[in-house]
Every structure is written in C-alpha cells, then in structure tokens.
Coordinates of C-alpha atoms and ligand atoms in Angstrom, one line a residue:
X1 CA 0.1 0.0 0.1
X2 CA 1.1 3.5 -0.3
X3 CA 2.5 5.3 2.6
X4 CA -0.1 7.3 4.6
X5 CA 0.3 10.3 6.7
X6 CA -0.9 10.8 10.2
X7 CA -3.8 13.0 9.2
X8 CA -4.8 10.7 6.4
X9 CA -4.9 7.9 8.9
X10 CA -6.9 9.9 11.6
X11 CA -9.4 11.1 8.9
X12 CA -10.0 7.6 7.6
X13 CA -11.9 5.8 10.4
X14 CA -15.5 5.1 9.7
X15 CA -16.6 3.5 12.9
X16 CA -15.6 5.9 15.9
X17 CA -16.1 9.3 16.8
X18 CA -13.8 12.1 15.3
X19 CA -12.8 12.6 18.9
X20 CA -11.6 9.0 19.3
X21 CA -9.9 9.2 16.0
X22 CA -8.1 12.2 17.0
X23 CA -6.8 10.8 20.3
X24 CA -6.1 7.2 19.3
X25 CA -2.4 6.0 19.3
X26 CA -0.8 5.6 16.0
X27 CA 2.0 3.1 15.3
X28 CA 5.5 4.6 16.0
X29 CA 7.8 5.4 13.1
X30 CA 5.0 5.8 10.4
X31 CA 7.6 6.8 7.9
X32 CA 9.7 3.7 8.6
X33 CA 7.1 1.0 8.3
X34 CA 7.6 -1.4 5.4
X35 CA 4.7 0.2 3.4
X36 CA 5.4 -1.7 0.1
X37 CA 5.1 -5.1 2.0
X38 CA 1.8 -4.0 3.6
X39 CA -1.7 -4.9 2.3
X40 CA -3.1 -3.0 5.0
X41 CA -1.9 -1.0 8.1
X42 CA -2.7 -2.8 11.3
X43 CA -1.6 -2.4 14.9
X44 CA -2.6 -2.8 18.5
X45 CA -2.8 0.0 20.8
X46 CA 0.2 -0.2 23.3
X47 CA -1.5 1.9 25.9
X48 CA -4.9 -0.1 25.5
X49 CA -4.3 -4.0 25.0
X50 CA -7.9 -4.5 24.2
X51 CA -7.9 -2.1 21.3
X52 CA -6.5 -2.6 17.6
X53 CA -6.9 -0.6 14.4
X54 CA -6.6 -1.5 10.7
X55 CA -6.4 1.0 7.7
X56 CA -6.8 -0.3 4.1
X57 CA -7.1 1.4 0.8
X58 CA -10.6 0.9 -0.7
X59 CA -11.6 2.4 -4.1
X60 CA -8.6 4.7 -3.8
X61 CA -9.3 6.0 -0.3
X62 CA -8.0 4.9 3.1
X63 CA -10.6 3.2 5.3
X64 CA -9.9 2.8 9.0
X65 CA -11.6 0.5 11.4
X66 CA -11.3 0.5 15.1
X67 CA -11.2 -3.1 16.8
X68 CA -11.7 -4.3 20.2
X69 CA -11.0 -7.6 21.9
X70 CA -14.1 -8.4 23.7
X71 CA -13.5 -9.8 27.3
X72 CA -15.6 -12.8 26.8
X73 CA -16.4 -16.3 27.8
X74 CA -13.4 -18.2 27.1
X75 CA -15.2 -21.3 26.9
X76 CA -16.4 -20.6 23.3
X77 CA -14.8 -22.4 20.5
X78 CA -11.6 -20.3 19.7
X79 CA -9.9 -20.5 16.5
X80 CA -6.1 -20.4 16.0
X81 CA -6.2 -19.6 12.4
X82 CA -6.3 -16.1 11.1
X83 CA -9.3 -15.8 8.9
X84 CA -7.6 -13.1 6.9
X85 CA -4.2 -14.6 6.0
X86 CA -4.8 -18.2 7.0
X87 CA -1.5 -18.3 9.4
X88 CA -1.8 -20.8 12.4
X89 CA -0.7 -19.5 15.6
X90 CA 0.0 -21.3 18.9
X91 CA -1.1 -19.8 22.2
X92 CA -2.8 -16.3 22.0
X93 CA -1.4 -15.3 18.5
X94 CA -4.9 -15.2 17.1
X95 CA -7.5 -12.9 18.7
X96 CA -11.3 -12.4 18.1
X97 CA -11.3 -8.7 17.1
X98 CA -14.6 -7.0 16.8
X99 CA -15.5 -3.8 14.9
X100 CA -18.5 -1.7 15.6
X101 CA -20.3 -1.3 12.5
X102 CA -20.3 2.0 10.8
X103 CA -23.2 4.4 11.0
X104 CA -26.7 3.6 12.6
X105 CA -26.1 0.0 13.0
X106 CA -23.0 0.7 15.1
X107 CA -24.7 3.2 17.2
X108 CA -27.1 0.5 18.1
X109 CA -24.3 -1.7 19.4
X110 CA -23.9 -3.8 16.3
X111 CA -20.5 -5.4 15.7
X112 CA -18.7 -7.7 13.4
X113 CA -16.1 -10.2 14.7
X114 CA -13.3 -11.9 13.1
X115 CA -10.4 -14.1 14.2
X116 CA -7.2 -12.4 13.2
X117 CA -3.5 -12.5 13.8
X118 CA -3.4 -10.8 17.2
X119 CA -0.5 -8.4 16.1
X120 CA -2.3 -7.7 12.8
X121 CA 0.9 -8.3 10.9
X122 CA -0.9 -10.7 8.2
X123 CA 1.0 -8.9 5.3
X124 CA 4.4 -9.9 6.8
X125 CA 3.2 -13.5 7.7
X126 CA 2.2 -14.0 4.0
X127 CA 5.3 -12.8 2.7
X128 CA 7.4 -15.0 5.2
X129 CA 8.9 -11.6 6.6
X130 CA 7.8 -12.3 10.2
X131 CA 8.2 -15.8 11.5
X132 CA 8.4 -17.6 15.0
X133 CA 8.2 -21.1 16.2
X134 CA 4.6 -20.6 17.4
X135 CA 3.6 -19.6 13.6
X136 CA 2.9 -21.9 10.8
X137 CA 1.7 -21.3 7.2
X138 CA -0.2 -24.0 5.3
X139 CA 1.5 -25.8 2.6
X140 CA 0.1 -23.6 -0.4
X141 CA -0.5 -24.4 -3.9
X142 CA -1.1 -20.6 -4.3
X143 CA 1.6 -18.2 -5.4
X144 CA 2.4 -15.5 -3.1
X145 CA 0.7 -13.0 -5.2
X146 CA -2.5 -15.3 -5.0
X147 CA -2.0 -15.7 -1.2
X148 CA -1.9 -11.9 -1.1
X149 CA -5.0 -11.5 -3.2
X150 CA -6.9 -13.9 -0.9
X151 CA -5.9 -11.9 2.2
X152 CA -7.0 -8.7 0.6
X153 CA -10.2 -10.4 -0.5
X154 CA -11.0 -11.6 3.0
X155 CA -10.2 -8.3 4.5
X156 CA -12.6 -6.6 1.9
X157 CA -15.2 -9.0 2.8
X158 CA -14.7 -8.0 6.6
X159 CA -14.8 -4.3 5.7
X160 CA -18.0 -4.8 3.6
X161 CA -19.7 -6.2 6.7
X162 CA -18.5 -3.3 8.8
X163 CA -19.6 -0.7 6.2
X164 CA -22.9 -2.3 5.3
Ligands
ZN1 ZN1 -3.3 -13.0 9.7

C-alpha cells in the first residue's frame, strides 16, 4: 500500500467518533514502516491492550476501522487460524477482534467479529517476513501473489460487513 500520513490515517476511521480518531495511538515511526510489503496497516494500541486498528485502501481512499478484543467467555470455541491470511498461531497469537459497524447499526451496538493475527501483521506472515516457532503457514499451492490477493479479498469482505 502507499504510505499514509498521520492526518490521512486519523481522517480515515469510519466506525468511531472524530474525537476518538483524533486521540487514538498511531504506530510509532510511521515513515519507517515497510509500506510496500503491507496490504493493510494494522496495529494494536500499546496503551490499551483491548484495542486494535486497521487501515486499508478501498476504492482509492483509506478506510480505517477500530477494533476491540471483547472480554468474553473463554469457553467458546476459539480459532487459532487467522481468517484473513490463514496463518496458524499457537497460544494467543490469534485474537477475536470485533469492529463496531459504521453508521446507525454501530450506534445501536452492532459489531462484526473476526479471528485475526493478534498483532495484525498478516501482510508480513504471508510474505514470510515475520516468523516464529509459534507460527505456521499452510503448505500452499497458491503463489505469493495469489495468497496476497486472498488476504486482501478476506479483508475486503470483513470491511464490507462493517460498512454495510
Ligand atoms: Zn493474519
């Protein structure tokens, strides 16, 4: 994706108040991020562990979504596969992240949830740029470009639900 400025990122959020978008913590060192290897910008809030954010270009404009990690009933079946990039993590590497839906639905408390790499680094896992013993990628018959396309498509489907 192309490099975004702080003001572009703050102006991109579709599911939170302008005040929240103004105050939320951005990733450190924006200009040093590996933008060309990112399909979307995703980060967790270092000061608020239950919050995360993602920003992706959609129809040529950045769209930002705030995410929460709901404090729920741990007994529910939990996935350890990221639904965006299909990376498998051990332990707590995959988190259920929920987004308040944009507009009236969100104001009524409607959310959309998705199991995603907890550090939101899907782009780097797909490209093999971030690895650890706790992470495994499936044996793929898809090329890297196809895997990237699949990740972007999965993210787009998630965004479509948030924006619907
Ligand atoms: Zn992922």
